[in-house]
Short mmCIF file of C-alpha atoms in Angstrom, two decimals:
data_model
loop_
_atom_site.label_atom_id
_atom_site.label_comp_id
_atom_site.label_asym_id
_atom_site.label_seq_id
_atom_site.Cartn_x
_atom_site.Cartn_y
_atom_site.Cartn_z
CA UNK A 14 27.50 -6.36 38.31
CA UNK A 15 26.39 -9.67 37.33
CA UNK A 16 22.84 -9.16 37.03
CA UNK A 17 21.84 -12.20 39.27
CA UNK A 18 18.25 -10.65 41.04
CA UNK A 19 18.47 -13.57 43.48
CA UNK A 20 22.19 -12.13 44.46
CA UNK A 21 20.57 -8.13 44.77
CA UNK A 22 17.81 -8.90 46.50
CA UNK A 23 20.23 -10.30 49.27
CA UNK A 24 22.15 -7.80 49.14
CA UNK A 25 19.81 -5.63 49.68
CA UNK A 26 18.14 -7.04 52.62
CA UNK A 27 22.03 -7.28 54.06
CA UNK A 28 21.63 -3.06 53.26
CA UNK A 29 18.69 -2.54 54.66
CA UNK A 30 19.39 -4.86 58.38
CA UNK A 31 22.49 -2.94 58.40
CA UNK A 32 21.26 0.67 58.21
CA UNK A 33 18.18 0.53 59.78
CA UNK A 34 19.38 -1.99 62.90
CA UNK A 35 23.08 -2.34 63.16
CA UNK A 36 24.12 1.16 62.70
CA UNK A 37 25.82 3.64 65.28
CA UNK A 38 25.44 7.31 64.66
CA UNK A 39 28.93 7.80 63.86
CA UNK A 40 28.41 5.46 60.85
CA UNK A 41 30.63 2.57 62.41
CA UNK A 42 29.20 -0.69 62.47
CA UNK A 43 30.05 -4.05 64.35
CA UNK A 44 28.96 -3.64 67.84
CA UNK A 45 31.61 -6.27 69.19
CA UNK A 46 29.55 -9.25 70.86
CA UNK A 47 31.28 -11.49 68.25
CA UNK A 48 34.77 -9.50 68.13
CA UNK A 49 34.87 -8.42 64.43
CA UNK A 50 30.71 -9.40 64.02
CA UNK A 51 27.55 -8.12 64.88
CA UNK A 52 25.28 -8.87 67.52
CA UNK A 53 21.16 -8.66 67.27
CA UNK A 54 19.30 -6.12 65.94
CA UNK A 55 19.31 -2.81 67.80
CA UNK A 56 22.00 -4.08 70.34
CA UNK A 57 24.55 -1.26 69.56
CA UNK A 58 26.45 -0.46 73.18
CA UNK A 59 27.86 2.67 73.13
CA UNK A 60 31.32 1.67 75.43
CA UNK A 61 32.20 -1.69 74.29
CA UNK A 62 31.26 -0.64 70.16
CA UNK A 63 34.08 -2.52 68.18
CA UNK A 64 33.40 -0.34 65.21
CA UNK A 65 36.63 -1.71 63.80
CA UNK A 66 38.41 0.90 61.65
CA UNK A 67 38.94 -1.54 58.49
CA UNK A 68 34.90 -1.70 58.78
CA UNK A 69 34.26 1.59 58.46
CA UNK A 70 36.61 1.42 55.09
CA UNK A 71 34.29 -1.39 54.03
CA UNK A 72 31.72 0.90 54.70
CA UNK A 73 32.18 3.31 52.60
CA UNK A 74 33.19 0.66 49.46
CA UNK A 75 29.83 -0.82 50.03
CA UNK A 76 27.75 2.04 50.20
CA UNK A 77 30.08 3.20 47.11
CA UNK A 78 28.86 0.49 44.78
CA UNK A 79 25.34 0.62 45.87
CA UNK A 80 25.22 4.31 44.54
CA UNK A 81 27.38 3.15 41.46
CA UNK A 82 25.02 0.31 40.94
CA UNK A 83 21.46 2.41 41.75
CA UNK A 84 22.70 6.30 41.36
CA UNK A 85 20.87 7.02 44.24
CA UNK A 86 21.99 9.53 46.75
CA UNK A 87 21.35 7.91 49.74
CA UNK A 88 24.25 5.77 50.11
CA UNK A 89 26.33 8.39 49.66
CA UNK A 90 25.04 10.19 52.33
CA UNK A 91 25.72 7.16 54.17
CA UNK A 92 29.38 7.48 53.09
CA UNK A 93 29.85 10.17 53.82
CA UNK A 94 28.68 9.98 57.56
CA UNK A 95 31.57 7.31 57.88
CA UNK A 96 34.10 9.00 56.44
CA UNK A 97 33.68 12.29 58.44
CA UNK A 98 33.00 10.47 62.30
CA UNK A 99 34.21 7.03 62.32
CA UNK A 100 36.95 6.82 59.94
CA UNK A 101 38.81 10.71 60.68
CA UNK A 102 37.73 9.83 64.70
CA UNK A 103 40.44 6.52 64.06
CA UNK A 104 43.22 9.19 63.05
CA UNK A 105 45.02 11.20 65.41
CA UNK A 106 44.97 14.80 64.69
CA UNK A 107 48.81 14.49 63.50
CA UNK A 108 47.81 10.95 61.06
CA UNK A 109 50.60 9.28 62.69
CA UNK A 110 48.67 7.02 65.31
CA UNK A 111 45.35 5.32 65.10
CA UNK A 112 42.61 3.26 66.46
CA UNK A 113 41.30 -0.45 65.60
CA UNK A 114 38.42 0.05 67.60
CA UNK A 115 36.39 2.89 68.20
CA UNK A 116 33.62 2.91 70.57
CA UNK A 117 31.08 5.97 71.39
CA UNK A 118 32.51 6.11 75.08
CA UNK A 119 35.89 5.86 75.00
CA UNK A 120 39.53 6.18 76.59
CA UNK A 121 41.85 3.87 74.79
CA UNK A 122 44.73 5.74 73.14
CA UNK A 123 46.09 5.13 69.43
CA UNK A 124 48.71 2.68 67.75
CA UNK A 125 51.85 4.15 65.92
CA UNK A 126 51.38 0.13 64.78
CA UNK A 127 49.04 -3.52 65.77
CA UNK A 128 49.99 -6.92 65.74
CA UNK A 129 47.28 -7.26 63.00
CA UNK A 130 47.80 -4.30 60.80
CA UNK A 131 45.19 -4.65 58.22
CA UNK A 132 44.41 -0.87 59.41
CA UNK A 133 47.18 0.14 58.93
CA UNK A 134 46.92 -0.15 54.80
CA UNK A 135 43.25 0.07 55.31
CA UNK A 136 42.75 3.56 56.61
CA UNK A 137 45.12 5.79 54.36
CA UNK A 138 44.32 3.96 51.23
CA UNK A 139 40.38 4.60 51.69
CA UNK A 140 41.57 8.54 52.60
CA UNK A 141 43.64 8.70 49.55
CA UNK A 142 40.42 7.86 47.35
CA UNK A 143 38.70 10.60 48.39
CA UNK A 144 38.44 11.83 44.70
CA UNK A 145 36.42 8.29 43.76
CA UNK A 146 34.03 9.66 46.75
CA UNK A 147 33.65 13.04 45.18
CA UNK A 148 33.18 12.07 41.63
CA UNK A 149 30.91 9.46 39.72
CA UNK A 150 30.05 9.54 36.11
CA UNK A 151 27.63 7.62 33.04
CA UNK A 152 28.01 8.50 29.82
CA UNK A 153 26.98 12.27 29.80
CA UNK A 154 26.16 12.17 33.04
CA UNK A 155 28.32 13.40 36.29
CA UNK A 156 27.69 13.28 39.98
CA UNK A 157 28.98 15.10 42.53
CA UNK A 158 28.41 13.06 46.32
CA UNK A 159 31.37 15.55 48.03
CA UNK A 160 32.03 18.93 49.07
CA UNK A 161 35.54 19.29 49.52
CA UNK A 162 37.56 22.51 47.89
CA UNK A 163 40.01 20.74 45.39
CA UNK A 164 40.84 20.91 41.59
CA UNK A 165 40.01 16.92 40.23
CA UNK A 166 39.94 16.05 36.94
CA UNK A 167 37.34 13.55 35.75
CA UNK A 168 38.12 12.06 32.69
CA UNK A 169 35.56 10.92 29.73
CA UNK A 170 32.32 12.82 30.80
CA UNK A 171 30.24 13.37 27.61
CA UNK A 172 33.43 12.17 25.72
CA UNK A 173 35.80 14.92 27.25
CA UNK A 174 37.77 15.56 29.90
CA UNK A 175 36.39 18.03 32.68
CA UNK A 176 38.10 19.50 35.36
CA UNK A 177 35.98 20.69 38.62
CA UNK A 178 37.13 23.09 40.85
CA UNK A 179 35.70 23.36 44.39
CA UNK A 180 36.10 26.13 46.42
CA UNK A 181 34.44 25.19 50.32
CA UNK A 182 34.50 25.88 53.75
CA UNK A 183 32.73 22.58 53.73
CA UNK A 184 31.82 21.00 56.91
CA UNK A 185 32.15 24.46 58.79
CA UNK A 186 29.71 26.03 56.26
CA UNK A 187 27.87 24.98 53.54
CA UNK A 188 28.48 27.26 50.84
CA UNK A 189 30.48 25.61 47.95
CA UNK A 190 31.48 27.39 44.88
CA UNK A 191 32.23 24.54 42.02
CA UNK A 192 33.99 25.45 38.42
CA UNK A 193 33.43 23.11 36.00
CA UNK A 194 35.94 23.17 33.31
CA UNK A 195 34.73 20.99 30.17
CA UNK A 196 38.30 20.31 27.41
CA UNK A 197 35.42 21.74 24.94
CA UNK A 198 32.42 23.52 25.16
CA UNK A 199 29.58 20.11 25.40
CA UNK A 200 26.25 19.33 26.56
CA UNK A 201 25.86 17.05 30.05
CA UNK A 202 24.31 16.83 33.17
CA UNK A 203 25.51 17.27 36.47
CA UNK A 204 23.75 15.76 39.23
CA UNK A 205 24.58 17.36 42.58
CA UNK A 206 23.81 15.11 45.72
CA UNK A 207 20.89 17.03 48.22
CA UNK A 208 22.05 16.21 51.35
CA UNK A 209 20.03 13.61 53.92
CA UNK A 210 21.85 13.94 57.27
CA UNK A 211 19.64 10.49 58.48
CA UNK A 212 19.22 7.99 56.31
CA UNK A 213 18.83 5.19 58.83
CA UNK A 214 15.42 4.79 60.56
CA UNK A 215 17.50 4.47 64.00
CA UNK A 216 17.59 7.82 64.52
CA UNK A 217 16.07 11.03 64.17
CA UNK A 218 17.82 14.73 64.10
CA UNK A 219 15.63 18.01 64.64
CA UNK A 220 15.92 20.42 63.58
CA UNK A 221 15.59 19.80 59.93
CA UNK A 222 19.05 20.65 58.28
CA UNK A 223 18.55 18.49 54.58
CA UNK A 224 18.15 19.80 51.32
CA UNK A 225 19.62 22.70 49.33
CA UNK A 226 18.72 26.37 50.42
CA UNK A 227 19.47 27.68 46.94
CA UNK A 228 22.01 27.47 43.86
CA UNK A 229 23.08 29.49 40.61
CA UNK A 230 24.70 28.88 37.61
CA UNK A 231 26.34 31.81 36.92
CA UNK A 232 24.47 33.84 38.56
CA UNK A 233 20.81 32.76 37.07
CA UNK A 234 18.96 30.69 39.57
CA UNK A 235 18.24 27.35 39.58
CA UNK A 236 15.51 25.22 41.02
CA UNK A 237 17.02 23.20 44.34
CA UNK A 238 14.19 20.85 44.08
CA UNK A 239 16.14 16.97 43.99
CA UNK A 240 15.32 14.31 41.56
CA UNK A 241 14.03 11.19 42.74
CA UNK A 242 17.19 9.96 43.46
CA UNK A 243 17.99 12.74 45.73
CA UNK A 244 20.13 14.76 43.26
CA UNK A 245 19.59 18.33 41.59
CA UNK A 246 20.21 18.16 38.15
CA UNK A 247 21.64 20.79 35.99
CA UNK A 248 21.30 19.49 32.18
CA UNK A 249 22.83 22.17 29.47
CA UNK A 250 25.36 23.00 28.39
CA UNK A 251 29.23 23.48 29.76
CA UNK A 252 31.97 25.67 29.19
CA UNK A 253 35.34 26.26 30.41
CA UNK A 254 35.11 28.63 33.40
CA UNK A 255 30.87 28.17 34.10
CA UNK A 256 30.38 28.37 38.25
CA UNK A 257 27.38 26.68 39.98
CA UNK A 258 27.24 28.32 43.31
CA UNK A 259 25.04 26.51 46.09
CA UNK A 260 24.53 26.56 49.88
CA UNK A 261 23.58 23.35 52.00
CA UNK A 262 22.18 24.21 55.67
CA UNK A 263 24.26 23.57 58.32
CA UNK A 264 23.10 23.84 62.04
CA UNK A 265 23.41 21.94 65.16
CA UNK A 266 21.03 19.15 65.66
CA UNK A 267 19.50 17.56 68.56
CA UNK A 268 20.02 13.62 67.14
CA UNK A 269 17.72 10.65 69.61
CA UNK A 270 17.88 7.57 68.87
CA UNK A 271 14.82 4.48 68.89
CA UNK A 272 13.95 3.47 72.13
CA UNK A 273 14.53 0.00 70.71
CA UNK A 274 18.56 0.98 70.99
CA UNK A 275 18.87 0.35 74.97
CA UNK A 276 22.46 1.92 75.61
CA UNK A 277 20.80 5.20 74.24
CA UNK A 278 17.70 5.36 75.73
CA UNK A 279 17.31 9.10 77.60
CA UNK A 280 20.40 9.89 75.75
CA UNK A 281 20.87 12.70 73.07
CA UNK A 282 23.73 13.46 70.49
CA UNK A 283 25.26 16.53 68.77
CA UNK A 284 25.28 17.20 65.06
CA UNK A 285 26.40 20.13 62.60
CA UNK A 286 26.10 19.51 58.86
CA UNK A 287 27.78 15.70 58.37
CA UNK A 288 29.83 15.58 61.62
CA UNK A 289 29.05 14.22 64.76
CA UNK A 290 30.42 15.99 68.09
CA UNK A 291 31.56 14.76 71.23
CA UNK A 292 31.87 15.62 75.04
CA UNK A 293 35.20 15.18 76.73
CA UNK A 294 36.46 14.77 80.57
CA UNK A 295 39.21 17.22 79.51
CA UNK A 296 36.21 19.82 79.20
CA UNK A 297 33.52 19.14 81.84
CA UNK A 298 32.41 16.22 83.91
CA UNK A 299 30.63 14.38 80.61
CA UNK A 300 28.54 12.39 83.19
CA UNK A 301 26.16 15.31 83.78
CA UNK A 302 22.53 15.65 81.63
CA UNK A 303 22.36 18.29 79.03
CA UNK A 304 19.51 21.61 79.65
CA UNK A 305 16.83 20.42 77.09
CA UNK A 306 16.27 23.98 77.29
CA UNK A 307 19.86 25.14 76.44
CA UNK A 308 20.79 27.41 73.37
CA UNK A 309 23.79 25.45 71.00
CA UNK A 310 25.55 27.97 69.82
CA UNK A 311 28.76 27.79 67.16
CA UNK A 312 32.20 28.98 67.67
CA UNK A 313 35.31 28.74 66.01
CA UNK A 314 37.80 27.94 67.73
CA UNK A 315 41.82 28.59 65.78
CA UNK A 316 43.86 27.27 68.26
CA UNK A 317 41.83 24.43 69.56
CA UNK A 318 42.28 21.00 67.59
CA UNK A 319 44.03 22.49 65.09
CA UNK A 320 40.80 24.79 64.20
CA UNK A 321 37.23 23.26 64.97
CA UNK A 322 33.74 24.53 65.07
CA UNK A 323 32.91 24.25 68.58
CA UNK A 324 29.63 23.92 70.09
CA UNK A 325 28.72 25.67 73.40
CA UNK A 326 25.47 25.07 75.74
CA UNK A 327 24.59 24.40 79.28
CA UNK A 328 24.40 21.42 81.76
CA UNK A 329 21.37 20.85 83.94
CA UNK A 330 23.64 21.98 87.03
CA UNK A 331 23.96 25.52 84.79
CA UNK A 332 27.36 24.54 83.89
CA UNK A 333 29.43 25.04 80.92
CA UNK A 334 28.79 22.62 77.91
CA UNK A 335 32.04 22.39 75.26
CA UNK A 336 31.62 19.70 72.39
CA UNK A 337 33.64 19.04 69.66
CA UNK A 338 33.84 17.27 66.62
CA UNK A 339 34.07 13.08 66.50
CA UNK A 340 37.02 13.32 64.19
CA UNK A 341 38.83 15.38 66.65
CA UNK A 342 38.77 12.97 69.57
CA UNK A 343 41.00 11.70 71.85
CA UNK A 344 43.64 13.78 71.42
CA UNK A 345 43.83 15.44 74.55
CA UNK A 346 43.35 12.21 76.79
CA UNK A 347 40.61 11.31 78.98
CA UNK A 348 37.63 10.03 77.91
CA UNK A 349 35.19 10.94 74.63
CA UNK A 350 31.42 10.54 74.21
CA UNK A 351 29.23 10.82 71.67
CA UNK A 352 25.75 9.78 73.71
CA UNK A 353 25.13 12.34 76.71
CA UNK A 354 22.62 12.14 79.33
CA UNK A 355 19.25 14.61 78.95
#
């Protein structure tokens, strides 16, 4: 914002030693050796994590105005990493009760209130700007960085007002049906983020799950290929009622982390599409090693959580594997963790 290159170059070597050594997989940061700090690179202990709830809000501002200041995707695939694990896993299932801190191996229950509420303001006022997530614009240019199903109306795109209409399943699948609603008919680009599930070098997720698998616009296909930026652009022009239709992949990943990261070393975690999934002592004894050679499979689960995606496998010992999403944690009591043994 002020054009200083001596002030952007330091901020982006803060970036970069933040994402690449300081990050945890559910996109909290502060690993607690200095309270509400960091500690060296790679130290990132999975049961004394601090990942402070008002951090993971700052999280997402930050990586926010890095893709407002570059318009590149990958900080808001960053965001969005934060919003879905570290900042929903603060929340209990009913919003009424949160966390401060929230480490990858956890018991600690939730506060209705803290002697130092800056959560408390913190956490709904980041949720409630889930729309400044979604939507980004420049000039006659829009970007879209979420998939949620909502009716938003961005204002002064090309000059006029557009409404977009999203109709998802979003995380649970990754089809997403978007209506773009222009005052007028008008010419503009839309730029719609190509997902990146690992940005940071810290980790590594197989099997491959980025990308688009295909999209239409109204019906006529369109090339999925992302710009350099890690967008697919769709430059014509708009009118009231025109539907891109588009399909991300979404399947459970095997996520390991750099040897370099000692609290996860001969550890593996559970992904599907953006959200990270955890074991609980509610389920199974979460102290036994995953069967490299298990099958994940998917599924849904109404009455559990209030409706999750579950994901099924098998212990070493042959035994029953439940995991379930981050956000969904601790609710049940007992303890919740995102690193098992393999």
């Amino acid at each position: 914002e002020t054009g200083d290159p001596a002030f952007w170059s330091s901020t982006l070597s803060i970036w970069d030693n933040l994402v690449n050594r300081k990050l945890y997989v559910t996109g909290g940061i502060g690993s607690g050796e200095t309270s509400e700090g960091f500690g060296g690179d790679y130290s990132l202990p999975s049961q004394s994590a601090y990942c402070e709830s008002c951090s993971s809000c700052g999280m997402i501002f930050f990586q926010h105005n890095l893709n407002l200041a570059t318009r590149s995707a990958m900080y808001a695939d960053l965001y969005e990493t934060t919003l879905y694990n570290a900042l929903l896993g603060a929340v209990d299932l009913p919003a009424k009760h949160f966390t401060y801190t929230n480490s990858l191996d956890s018991s600690e229950g939730r506060y209705l209130w803290h002697t130092c509420p800056c959560c408390v303001g913190n956490i709904p006022r980041t949720l409630l700007m889930l729309p400044t997530w979604m939507y980004s614009k420049s000039g006659d240019e829009l970007y879209v960085n979420l998939f949620v199903g909502s009716t938003i109306n961005v204002g002064k795109v090309a000059g006029l007002d557009v409404q977009v209409v999203q109709s998802t399943n979003y995380p649970w699948d990754g089809k997403v049906t978007m209506t773009v609603n222009p005052a007028s008919e008008s010419h503009f680009a839309i730029h719609i983020r190509s997902p990146r599930r690992q940005v940071s070098t810290l980790y590594t997720a197989t099997p491959d799950s980025d990308g688009i698998l295909s999209m239409s616009v109204n019906g006529q296909a369109v090339d999925v290929q992302p710009d350099a930026d890690g967008y697919v652009v769709i430059n014509r022009t708009w009118k009231p009622g025109d539907q891109i239709m588009f399909e991300v992949p979404i399947k459970v990943q095997q996520i390991r982390a750099t040897d370099k990261i000692v609290s996860t070393r001969g550890r593996v975690a559970l992904a599907r599409g953006p959200l990270i999934y955890n074991i609980e002592s509610v389920d199974q004894n979460v102290d036994k090693p995953l069967d490299d050679k298990s099958e994940l499979l998917t599924d849904w689960k109404p009455d559990m959580l209030e409706g999750i995606m579950a994901i099924h496998g098998r212990f070493a010992d042959g035994s029953t594997l439940l995991a379930i999403p981050n956000y969904a944690r601790l609710n049940r009591g007992g303890r919740s963790l995102v690193w098992m043994k393999q």
